[in-house]
């Protein structure tokens, strides 16, 4: 009557570490048996099993916003997909050096170097989930879902002076015409770059593809630098996605909190409410000079009270404690605690 | 981050509570599991999915209720 599939994944956290997490997918309950607690029972079982396996957190993509907060999940990253009006953009800024040779890559090549390139890129950006081997096979047409039609994307690769792969872009073009003139949309299905030079070279190519009037990038970080690379950043508009992207649930609080880095020399005691018990209690977080943290259960008074979901929202740096306090989702127990938590959890790059 | 109330009332307000078991499924359960998944997501069930699911099945990680 109900289904749940758990995936063994890992999640990049601020500082570049990869945290083992449970990926929750394939949740469904047959329509005749809904609202009887089947999802709640599956989730409770699935999260307990993850704890037993040593997974420090769980992640999912939520079809509907109101469902998963009750299980301690909260949105921890935001969608940043956008569309570029190529003509209005004026192309890349003329002062940028975009000289580079891009080369087309065959699917088997992508399967060979893609995973390492992606892992290197996501160490610089928290909130990116690992891509298992089957995910690369699906992206490269080697494994399709039943009934799925494969439209092979164009894949171009950027290498640095030493011949190392530093970037990859995969895209399709719809070849549409309107009023007897080309009016095509180019859709970026993957863009991975580990250097600014690679990113610029890939964009220089995308903006020069014949017939293309519009470029859609469904998956991008909310602070993607592309607008600032263009002559006219107004040519970039956000796609009408829901803002929330990856939902996170912390399961092993010391393991999750110590996996990431923080500004040095800070101290904050958190009182976390978690009816499921996984992260319930008062926890003292102290950060060392090297940005690492020590997290210990604490009997003393707390600075900030919040529930498991609110803490998950803060964990990757995509949410601010002071905003949660303003919304009644966290409570300051000592003056200035929210500001301190903002300093602690915020990151330079948005997750 | 707080629990919002459900947006729609229960479609089965008078349904009697039934005993509920959640368990890790085995490869033999994959066909029934796939059918429940398809029904729950309003997508047609394709028999070809079974082979694909066998290929990615991880005992202990797939649950059914
Ligand atoms: C979403 C879904 C899995 C919920 O399953 P379910 O067994 O009916 O859920 P439960 O009975 O365990 O409900 C748990 C709680 O969530 C609430 N809830 C369930 N579905 C909800 C919805 N769509 N919107 C808001 N609240 C919802 C219930 O009211 C209940 O609240 P309570 O704990 O306060 O009593 C099921 O409706 C479904 O299969 N939907 C279609 C497929 C889908 O959306 N899958 C999830 C993809 S991320």
Short mmCIF file of C-alpha atoms and ligand atoms in Angstrom, two decimals:
data_model
loop_
_atom_site.label_atom_id
_atom_site.label_comp_id
_atom_site.label_asym_id
_atom_site.label_seq_id
_atom_site.Cartn_x
_atom_site.Cartn_y
_atom_site.Cartn_z
CA UNK A 1 0.00 0.00 0.00
CA UNK A 2 2.98 2.27 0.57
CA UNK A 3 6.54 2.45 -0.82
CA UNK A 4 9.85 3.90 0.39
CA UNK A 5 13.27 3.62 -1.20
CA UNK A 6 16.43 4.61 0.63
CA UNK A 7 19.60 5.48 -1.29
CA UNK A 8 23.14 5.53 0.07
CA UNK A 9 24.31 9.02 -0.85
CA UNK A 10 26.62 11.69 0.45
CA UNK A 11 26.12 15.40 0.78
CA UNK A 12 28.71 18.17 0.46
CA UNK A 13 28.82 20.43 3.52
CA UNK A 14 30.51 23.81 4.09
CA UNK A 15 34.27 23.26 4.13
CA UNK A 16 34.15 20.55 1.48
CA UNK A 17 33.56 17.37 3.49
CA UNK A 18 31.12 14.75 2.23
CA UNK A 19 28.59 13.55 4.81
CA UNK A 20 27.01 10.08 4.42
CA UNK A 21 23.26 10.56 4.13
CA UNK A 22 20.11 8.61 3.41
CA UNK A 23 18.44 9.71 0.19
CA UNK A 24 14.70 9.23 0.59
CA UNK A 25 12.90 8.53 -2.66
CA UNK A 26 9.95 6.67 -4.22
CA UNK A 27 7.53 7.68 -1.47
CA UNK A 28 3.98 6.82 -2.41
CA UNK A 29 0.79 5.58 -0.79
CA UNK A 30 -2.05 4.22 -2.91
CA UNK A 31 -4.96 6.70 -3.04
CA UNK A 32 -7.38 4.35 -1.23
CA UNK A 33 -5.14 4.18 1.85
CA UNK A 34 -3.98 7.77 2.29
CA UNK A 35 -4.14 9.78 5.53
CA UNK A 36 -4.00 6.72 7.74
CA UNK A 37 -0.44 7.10 8.87
CA UNK A 38 1.29 4.90 6.27
CA UNK A 39 3.82 7.55 5.23
CA UNK A 40 4.53 8.33 8.89
CA UNK A 41 5.17 4.65 9.64
CA UNK A 42 7.45 4.24 6.59
CA UNK A 43 9.39 7.38 7.45
CA UNK A 44 9.84 6.41 11.11
CA UNK A 45 11.14 2.98 10.07
CA UNK A 46 13.37 4.36 7.31
CA UNK A 47 14.97 7.02 9.53
CA UNK A 48 15.61 4.54 12.37
CA UNK A 49 17.29 2.16 9.92
CA UNK A 50 19.46 5.04 8.62
CA UNK A 51 20.59 5.85 12.16
CA UNK A 52 21.47 2.19 12.70
CA UNK A 53 23.59 2.27 9.50
CA UNK A 54 25.42 5.37 10.70
CA UNK A 55 23.93 7.82 8.19
CA UNK A 56 24.17 11.27 9.77
CA UNK A 57 21.25 12.86 7.95
CA UNK A 58 18.53 12.26 5.39
CA UNK A 59 17.68 14.25 2.26
CA UNK A 60 14.73 14.37 -0.13
CA UNK A 61 13.01 16.46 -2.78
CA UNK A 62 9.51 17.33 -1.70
CA UNK A 63 6.58 17.25 -4.13
CA UNK A 64 4.40 19.21 -1.70
CA UNK A 65 5.67 21.68 0.86
CA UNK A 66 3.47 20.88 3.90
CA UNK A 67 4.29 17.17 4.25
CA UNK A 68 7.86 16.72 5.54
CA UNK A 69 8.36 19.38 8.24
CA UNK A 70 6.61 17.08 10.72
CA UNK A 71 9.40 14.52 10.25
CA UNK A 72 12.15 17.05 11.02
CA UNK A 73 12.98 17.96 7.39
CA UNK A 74 13.41 21.53 6.17
CA UNK A 75 14.54 23.12 2.89
CA UNK A 76 18.31 23.51 3.17
CA UNK A 77 19.12 24.66 -0.37
CA UNK A 78 17.33 26.85 -2.91
CA UNK A 79 16.70 26.40 -6.61
CA UNK A 80 18.53 28.91 -8.74
CA UNK A 81 17.43 27.91 -12.23
CA UNK A 82 17.31 30.75 -14.77
CA UNK A 83 16.79 31.68 -18.37
CA UNK A 84 19.00 33.96 -20.46
CA UNK A 85 17.71 36.15 -23.29
CA UNK A 86 20.74 35.75 -25.52
CA UNK A 87 20.22 38.86 -27.66
CA UNK A 88 19.49 41.12 -24.68
CA UNK A 89 22.50 39.78 -22.79
CA UNK A 90 24.95 41.29 -25.27
CA UNK A 91 27.16 38.26 -24.70
CA UNK A 92 30.01 38.02 -22.21
CA UNK A 93 31.76 41.17 -20.97
CA UNK A 94 34.47 42.12 -23.49
CA UNK A 95 37.18 42.36 -20.81
CA UNK A 96 36.89 38.62 -20.02
CA UNK A 97 39.47 36.23 -21.35
CA UNK A 98 37.50 33.35 -22.80
CA UNK A 99 40.17 31.93 -25.06
CA UNK A 100 40.07 28.19 -24.69
CA UNK A 101 39.51 25.19 -26.84
CA UNK A 102 36.52 23.08 -26.04
CA UNK A 103 36.27 19.55 -27.27
CA UNK A 104 33.26 17.33 -27.74
CA UNK A 105 33.15 14.30 -25.44
CA UNK A 106 31.58 10.91 -26.09
CA UNK A 107 29.22 9.40 -23.48
CA UNK A 108 31.77 6.80 -22.33
CA UNK A 109 34.35 9.55 -21.77
CA UNK A 110 31.85 11.48 -19.66
CA UNK A 111 31.21 8.39 -17.54
CA UNK A 112 34.97 8.10 -17.03
CA UNK A 113 35.92 11.63 -15.97
CA UNK A 114 32.49 13.03 -14.95
CA UNK A 115 32.28 11.58 -11.45
CA UNK A 116 35.68 12.95 -10.30
CA UNK A 117 35.02 16.35 -11.88
CA UNK A 118 31.60 16.59 -10.21
CA UNK A 119 32.98 15.54 -6.82
CA UNK A 120 35.69 18.17 -7.04
CA UNK A 121 33.17 20.87 -7.99
CA UNK A 122 30.75 20.06 -5.19
CA UNK A 123 33.45 20.27 -2.54
CA UNK A 124 33.35 24.01 -3.24
CA UNK A 125 29.57 24.22 -2.85
CA UNK A 126 27.59 22.78 0.07
CA UNK A 127 24.28 21.05 -0.57
CA UNK A 128 25.27 18.93 -3.57
CA UNK A 129 24.32 15.27 -3.39
CA UNK A 130 26.50 12.50 -4.86
CA UNK A 131 25.61 11.05 -8.25
CA UNK A 132 25.74 7.25 -8.11
CA UNK A 133 26.96 5.29 -11.12
CA UNK A 134 23.41 4.73 -12.40
CA UNK A 135 22.88 8.50 -12.43
CA UNK A 136 25.86 8.95 -14.81
CA UNK A 137 24.60 6.06 -16.94
CA UNK A 138 21.18 7.74 -17.20
CA UNK A 139 22.73 11.12 -18.01
CA UNK A 140 24.74 9.57 -20.80
CA UNK A 141 22.03 7.39 -22.34
CA UNK A 142 23.47 4.06 -21.16
CA UNK A 143 20.47 3.32 -18.93
CA UNK A 144 16.99 4.61 -19.66
CA UNK A 145 13.73 4.39 -17.78
CA UNK A 146 11.15 2.15 -19.47
CA UNK A 147 9.46 4.21 -22.18
CA UNK A 148 11.99 7.04 -21.92
CA UNK A 149 13.23 8.50 -25.20
CA UNK A 150 16.87 9.47 -25.34
CA UNK A 151 17.85 12.74 -26.93
CA UNK A 152 21.63 12.69 -26.89
CA UNK A 153 22.90 16.05 -25.63
CA UNK A 154 25.93 17.83 -27.04
CA UNK A 155 28.70 17.51 -24.45
CA UNK A 156 31.69 19.86 -24.48
CA UNK A 157 34.69 19.67 -22.22
CA UNK A 158 37.19 22.29 -21.11
CA UNK A 159 40.76 21.29 -20.23
CA UNK A 160 43.36 23.48 -18.55
CA UNK A 161 46.91 24.09 -19.85
CA UNK A 162 48.05 20.82 -18.29
CA UNK A 163 45.30 18.89 -20.06
CA UNK A 164 43.20 18.32 -16.93
CA UNK A 165 39.41 18.38 -17.37
CA UNK A 166 38.10 21.48 -15.57
CA UNK A 167 34.61 21.81 -16.92
CA UNK A 168 31.81 20.12 -18.78
CA UNK A 169 28.56 21.31 -20.30
CA UNK A 170 25.77 19.13 -21.71
CA UNK A 171 22.90 20.68 -23.64
CA UNK A 172 20.12 20.16 -26.15
CA UNK A 173 18.71 22.66 -28.67
CA UNK A 174 15.06 22.50 -29.78
CA UNK A 175 15.62 23.93 -33.28
CA UNK A 176 12.37 25.94 -33.18
CA UNK A 177 11.51 28.69 -35.70
CA UNK A 178 8.97 31.51 -35.24
CA UNK A 179 7.75 33.85 -37.98
CA UNK A 180 10.22 32.25 -40.40
CA UNK A 181 13.27 33.05 -38.32
CA UNK A 182 15.21 30.83 -35.92
CA UNK A 183 13.88 31.04 -32.36
CA UNK A 184 15.58 28.13 -30.65
CA UNK A 185 15.94 27.38 -26.95
CA UNK A 186 19.09 25.75 -25.68
CA UNK A 187 18.58 23.75 -22.46
CA UNK A 188 21.59 23.08 -20.27
CA UNK A 189 21.20 19.61 -18.79
CA UNK A 190 24.50 19.70 -16.90
CA UNK A 191 27.15 22.31 -16.24
CA UNK A 192 30.08 21.47 -13.99
CA UNK A 193 33.15 23.71 -13.67
CA UNK A 194 35.94 23.66 -11.13
CA UNK A 195 37.63 26.89 -12.29
CA UNK A 196 36.35 30.34 -13.23
CA UNK A 197 38.24 30.04 -16.55
CA UNK A 198 36.39 26.85 -17.46
CA UNK A 199 33.00 28.38 -16.55
CA UNK A 200 33.66 31.43 -18.75
CA UNK A 201 34.82 29.33 -21.68
CA UNK A 202 31.74 27.12 -21.47
CA UNK A 203 29.45 30.15 -21.31
CA UNK A 204 31.24 31.82 -24.21
CA UNK A 205 30.35 28.76 -26.26
CA UNK A 206 26.73 28.54 -25.08
CA UNK A 207 26.11 32.20 -25.93
CA UNK A 208 27.48 31.69 -29.44
CA UNK A 209 25.44 28.70 -30.63
CA UNK A 210 23.70 29.61 -33.92
CA UNK A 211 19.91 30.11 -33.89
CA UNK A 212 19.67 30.11 -30.10
CA UNK A 213 17.64 33.01 -28.71
CA UNK A 214 17.16 31.68 -25.18
CA UNK A 215 19.22 29.53 -22.81
CA UNK A 216 17.51 27.68 -20.00
CA UNK A 217 19.48 26.41 -17.01
CA UNK A 218 16.99 24.48 -14.86
CA UNK A 219 19.57 23.59 -12.19
CA UNK A 220 21.90 26.27 -10.93
CA UNK A 221 23.08 27.64 -7.61
CA UNK A 222 21.04 30.63 -6.45
CA UNK A 223 24.19 32.79 -6.53
CA UNK A 224 25.48 31.53 -9.89
CA UNK A 225 27.94 34.18 -11.18
CA UNK A 226 26.60 34.14 -14.77
CA UNK A 227 24.65 37.44 -14.57
CA UNK A 228 27.86 39.26 -13.63
CA UNK A 229 29.71 37.77 -16.61
CA UNK A 230 27.24 39.32 -19.07
CA UNK A 231 27.24 42.80 -20.57
CA UNK A 232 23.63 43.08 -19.35
CA UNK A 233 22.73 41.00 -16.27
CA UNK A 234 19.05 41.93 -16.70
CA UNK A 235 18.91 39.37 -19.50
CA UNK A 236 18.90 36.67 -16.80
CA UNK A 237 15.54 35.83 -15.23
CA UNK A 238 14.74 33.21 -12.61
CA UNK A 239 12.70 30.23 -13.77
CA UNK A 240 9.35 29.82 -12.03
CA UNK A 241 10.50 26.91 -9.83
CA UNK A 242 9.50 26.55 -6.21
CA UNK A 243 12.28 28.17 -4.22
CA UNK A 244 12.95 25.16 -1.97
CA UNK A 245 15.25 22.52 -3.44
CA UNK A 246 16.91 19.92 -1.19
CA UNK A 247 15.22 19.06 2.13
CA UNK A 248 17.47 17.96 4.98
CA UNK A 249 16.86 16.05 8.23
CA UNK A 250 19.67 15.72 10.76
CA UNK A 251 19.91 12.31 12.43
CA UNK A 252 23.28 12.25 14.20
CA UNK A 253 23.78 15.77 15.45
CA UNK A 254 27.46 15.61 16.54
CA UNK A 255 28.43 13.85 13.28
CA UNK A 256 26.51 16.32 11.12
CA UNK A 257 27.57 19.50 12.90
CA UNK A 258 31.25 18.55 13.18
CA UNK A 259 31.45 17.60 9.49
CA UNK A 260 31.28 21.24 8.39
CA UNK A 261 33.53 24.21 9.12
CA UNK A 262 32.74 27.48 10.92
CA UNK A 263 34.30 30.84 11.73
CA UNK A 264 36.77 30.36 14.60
CA UNK A 265 36.30 31.04 18.32
CA UNK A 266 32.51 30.89 18.66
CA UNK A 267 30.30 29.14 21.15
CA UNK A 268 26.56 28.48 21.04
CA UNK A 269 24.30 26.21 23.09
CA UNK A 270 21.31 24.91 21.14
CA UNK A 271 18.18 23.44 22.67
CA UNK A 272 16.78 21.20 19.94
CA UNK A 273 13.27 19.74 20.13
CA UNK A 274 12.83 16.50 18.21
CA UNK A 275 9.80 14.36 19.09
CA UNK A 276 11.36 11.44 17.13
CA UNK A 277 14.31 11.67 19.53
CA UNK A 278 17.19 11.61 17.00
CA UNK A 279 18.65 15.05 17.78
CA UNK A 280 16.66 16.05 20.86
CA UNK A 281 18.47 17.79 23.73
CA UNK A 282 20.80 20.66 24.58
CA UNK A 283 24.00 20.68 22.52
CA UNK A 284 27.05 22.88 22.98
CA UNK A 285 28.84 23.86 19.76
CA UNK A 286 32.38 25.30 20.11
CA UNK A 287 34.54 26.19 17.17
CA UNK A 288 38.32 25.97 17.11
CA UNK A 289 40.91 28.23 15.49
CA UNK A 290 41.07 25.94 12.42
CA UNK A 291 37.31 26.19 11.76
CA UNK A 292 36.52 22.74 13.11
CA UNK A 293 33.83 22.28 15.76
CA UNK A 294 33.30 20.27 18.89
CA UNK A 295 29.72 19.30 19.70
CA UNK A 296 28.79 17.86 23.08
CA UNK A 297 25.54 17.19 24.91
CA UNK A 298 25.18 19.85 27.56
CA UNK A 299 23.26 20.21 30.81
CA UNK A 300 23.60 23.98 31.00
CA UNK A 301 21.28 26.74 29.83
CA UNK A 302 20.84 27.14 26.07
CA UNK A 303 21.22 30.25 23.88
CA UNK A 304 18.82 29.36 21.10
CA UNK A 305 15.78 27.03 21.09
CA UNK A 306 14.56 25.51 17.83
CA UNK A 307 13.20 22.27 16.46
CA UNK A 308 15.03 19.66 14.38
CA UNK A 309 13.66 21.09 11.11
CA UNK A 310 14.79 24.66 11.89
CA UNK A 311 18.29 23.41 12.70
CA UNK A 312 18.37 21.47 9.42
CA UNK A 313 17.47 24.69 7.59
CA UNK A 314 20.54 26.38 9.12
CA UNK A 315 22.99 23.54 8.71
CA UNK A 316 24.28 24.17 5.17
CA UNK A 317 24.30 27.95 5.55
CA UNK A 318 21.27 28.69 3.39
CA UNK A 319 19.07 30.10 6.14
CA UNK A 320 19.60 32.70 8.85
CA UNK A 321 18.84 32.15 12.52
CA UNK A 322 17.67 35.76 12.88
CA UNK A 323 15.15 35.15 10.08
CA UNK A 324 13.90 32.01 11.84
CA UNK A 325 13.54 33.99 15.09
CA UNK A 326 11.59 36.71 13.25
CA UNK A 327 9.29 34.00 11.87
CA UNK A 328 8.76 32.37 15.26
CA UNK A 329 10.61 29.21 14.18
CA UNK A 330 13.45 29.71 16.72
CA UNK A 331 13.62 31.49 20.06
CA UNK A 332 16.49 33.51 21.45
CA UNK A 333 17.14 32.50 25.04
CA UNK A 334 20.15 34.78 25.52
CA UNK A 335 20.41 38.23 23.92
CA UNK A 336 22.37 38.24 20.66
CA UNK A 337 22.16 34.45 20.22
CA UNK A 338 20.53 34.69 16.78
CA UNK A 339 23.26 37.05 15.52
CA UNK A 340 25.89 34.64 16.83
CA UNK A 341 24.14 31.74 15.10
CA UNK A 342 24.02 33.77 11.85
CA UNK A 343 27.78 34.26 12.03
CA UNK A 344 28.31 30.59 12.85
CA UNK A 345 26.20 28.96 10.16
CA UNK A 346 26.26 31.43 7.21
CA UNK A 347 28.55 30.55 4.31
CA UNK A 348 30.09 32.60 1.50
CA UNK A 349 28.71 30.50 -1.34
CA UNK A 350 24.99 29.77 -1.08
CA UNK A 351 24.29 26.05 -0.71
CA UNK B 1 9.37 24.25 9.46
CA UNK B 2 6.47 23.86 11.79
CA UNK B 3 3.83 21.33 10.88
CA UNK B 4 1.27 22.93 8.64
CA UNK B 5 -2.18 21.41 8.74
CA UNK B 6 -3.13 19.19 5.80
CA UNK B 7 -4.36 21.21 2.85
CA UNK B 8 -7.19 18.81 2.11
CA UNK B 9 -9.46 16.82 4.42
CA UNK B 10 -9.00 13.09 4.65
CA UNK B 11 -10.54 11.38 1.61
CA UNK B 12 -11.54 8.47 3.83
CA UNK B 13 -12.71 9.97 7.10
CA UNK B 14 -14.65 6.87 8.12
CA UNK B 15 -12.10 4.27 7.03
CA UNK B 16 -11.53 1.90 9.94
CA UNK B 17 -7.98 1.82 11.27
CA UNK B 18 -6.20 -1.24 9.93
CA UNK B 19 -3.17 -2.97 11.39
CA UNK B 20 -0.14 -1.49 9.69
CA UNK B 21 3.13 -3.31 9.10
CA UNK B 22 6.21 -1.77 7.60
CA UNK B 23 8.95 -4.11 6.48
CA UNK B 24 12.04 -4.34 4.34
CA UNK B 25 11.00 -5.86 1.05
CA UNK B 26 12.71 -8.72 -0.77
CA UNK B 27 13.33 -9.14 -4.47
CA UNK B 28 10.14 -11.23 -4.67
CA UNK B 29 8.13 -8.22 -3.48
CA UNK B 30 9.48 -5.91 -6.19
CA UNK B 31 6.58 -6.41 -8.58
CA UNK B 32 3.92 -5.58 -5.94
CA UNK B 33 6.07 -2.74 -4.66
CA UNK B 34 6.33 -1.29 -8.18
CA UNK B 35 2.58 -1.55 -8.69
CA UNK B 36 1.88 0.29 -5.42
CA UNK B 37 4.44 2.94 -6.36
CA UNK B 38 2.82 3.48 -9.78
CA UNK B 39 -0.66 3.68 -8.29
CA UNK B 40 0.50 6.15 -5.65
CA UNK B 41 2.13 8.37 -8.27
CA UNK B 42 -0.70 8.10 -10.81
CA UNK B 43 1.61 6.69 -13.48
CA UNK B 44 0.98 3.55 -15.56
CA UNK B 45 2.79 0.43 -14.37
CA UNK B 46 5.27 -0.91 -16.89
CA UNK B 47 6.39 -4.50 -16.58
CA UNK B 48 9.80 -3.44 -17.93
CA UNK B 49 10.36 -1.51 -14.68
CA UNK B 50 10.75 -4.77 -12.81
CA UNK B 51 14.02 -5.66 -14.54
CA UNK B 52 15.39 -2.17 -13.97
CA UNK B 53 14.41 -2.25 -10.29
CA UNK B 54 16.08 -5.65 -9.88
CA UNK B 55 19.26 -4.04 -11.15
CA UNK B 56 19.27 -1.30 -8.50
CA UNK B 57 17.53 -3.10 -5.62
CA UNK B 58 19.36 -2.84 -2.30
CA UNK B 59 17.99 -5.18 0.37
CA UNK B 60 17.33 -3.38 3.65
CA UNK B 61 16.82 0.00 1.98
CA UNK B 62 13.52 -0.56 0.23
CA UNK B 63 10.45 -0.60 2.48
CA UNK B 64 6.83 -1.48 1.93
CA UNK B 65 3.71 -1.01 4.05
C1 LIG C 1 2.23 12.23 0.26
C2 LIG C 1 1.81 10.81 0.65
C3 LIG C 1 3.00 9.86 0.51
C4 LIG C 1 1.28 10.83 2.09
O1 LIG C 1 0.99 9.51 2.52
P1 LIG C 1 -0.06 9.19 3.67
O2 LIG C 1 0.11 7.77 4.09
O3 LIG C 1 -1.40 9.63 3.24
O4 LIG C 1 0.45 10.13 4.84
P2 LIG C 1 0.12 9.94 6.40
O5 LIG C 1 -1.27 9.42 6.56
O6 LIG C 1 1.21 9.18 7.07
O7 LIG C 1 0.17 11.44 6.82
C5 LIG C 1 1.12 11.98 7.66
C6 LIG C 1 0.75 13.40 7.94
O8 LIG C 1 0.95 14.18 6.75
C7 LIG C 1 -0.24 14.84 6.39
N1 LIG C 1 -0.30 14.84 4.95
C8 LIG C 1 -0.24 13.75 4.15
N2 LIG C 1 -0.28 14.13 2.86
C9 LIG C 1 -0.36 15.48 2.85
C10 LIG C 1 -0.44 16.45 1.81
N3 LIG C 1 -0.44 16.09 0.54
N4 LIG C 1 -0.49 17.75 2.18
C11 LIG C 1 -0.47 18.12 3.47
N5 LIG C 1 -0.41 17.23 4.50
C12 LIG C 1 -0.36 15.92 4.18
C13 LIG C 1 -1.34 14.01 7.03
O9 LIG C 1 -2.50 14.76 7.24
C14 LIG C 1 -0.70 13.60 8.31
O10 LIG C 1 -0.75 14.66 9.26
P3 LIG C 1 -0.71 14.41 10.86
O11 LIG C 1 0.59 13.74 11.16
O12 LIG C 1 -0.81 15.77 11.40
O13 LIG C 1 -1.88 13.53 11.13
C15 LIG C 1 0.66 10.29 -0.26
O14 LIG C 1 -0.41 11.20 -0.17
C16 LIG C 1 1.02 10.12 -1.73
O15 LIG C 1 1.42 9.05 -2.13
N6 LIG C 1 0.89 11.18 -2.56
C17 LIG C 1 1.18 11.14 -3.98
C18 LIG C 1 2.65 10.86 -4.27
C19 LIG C 1 3.56 11.81 -3.55
O16 LIG C 1 3.30 12.98 -3.41
N7 LIG C 1 4.70 11.27 -3.09
C20 LIG C 1 5.69 12.04 -2.38
C21 LIG C 1 6.68 12.60 -3.33
S1 LIG C 1 7.87 13.58 -2.48
#
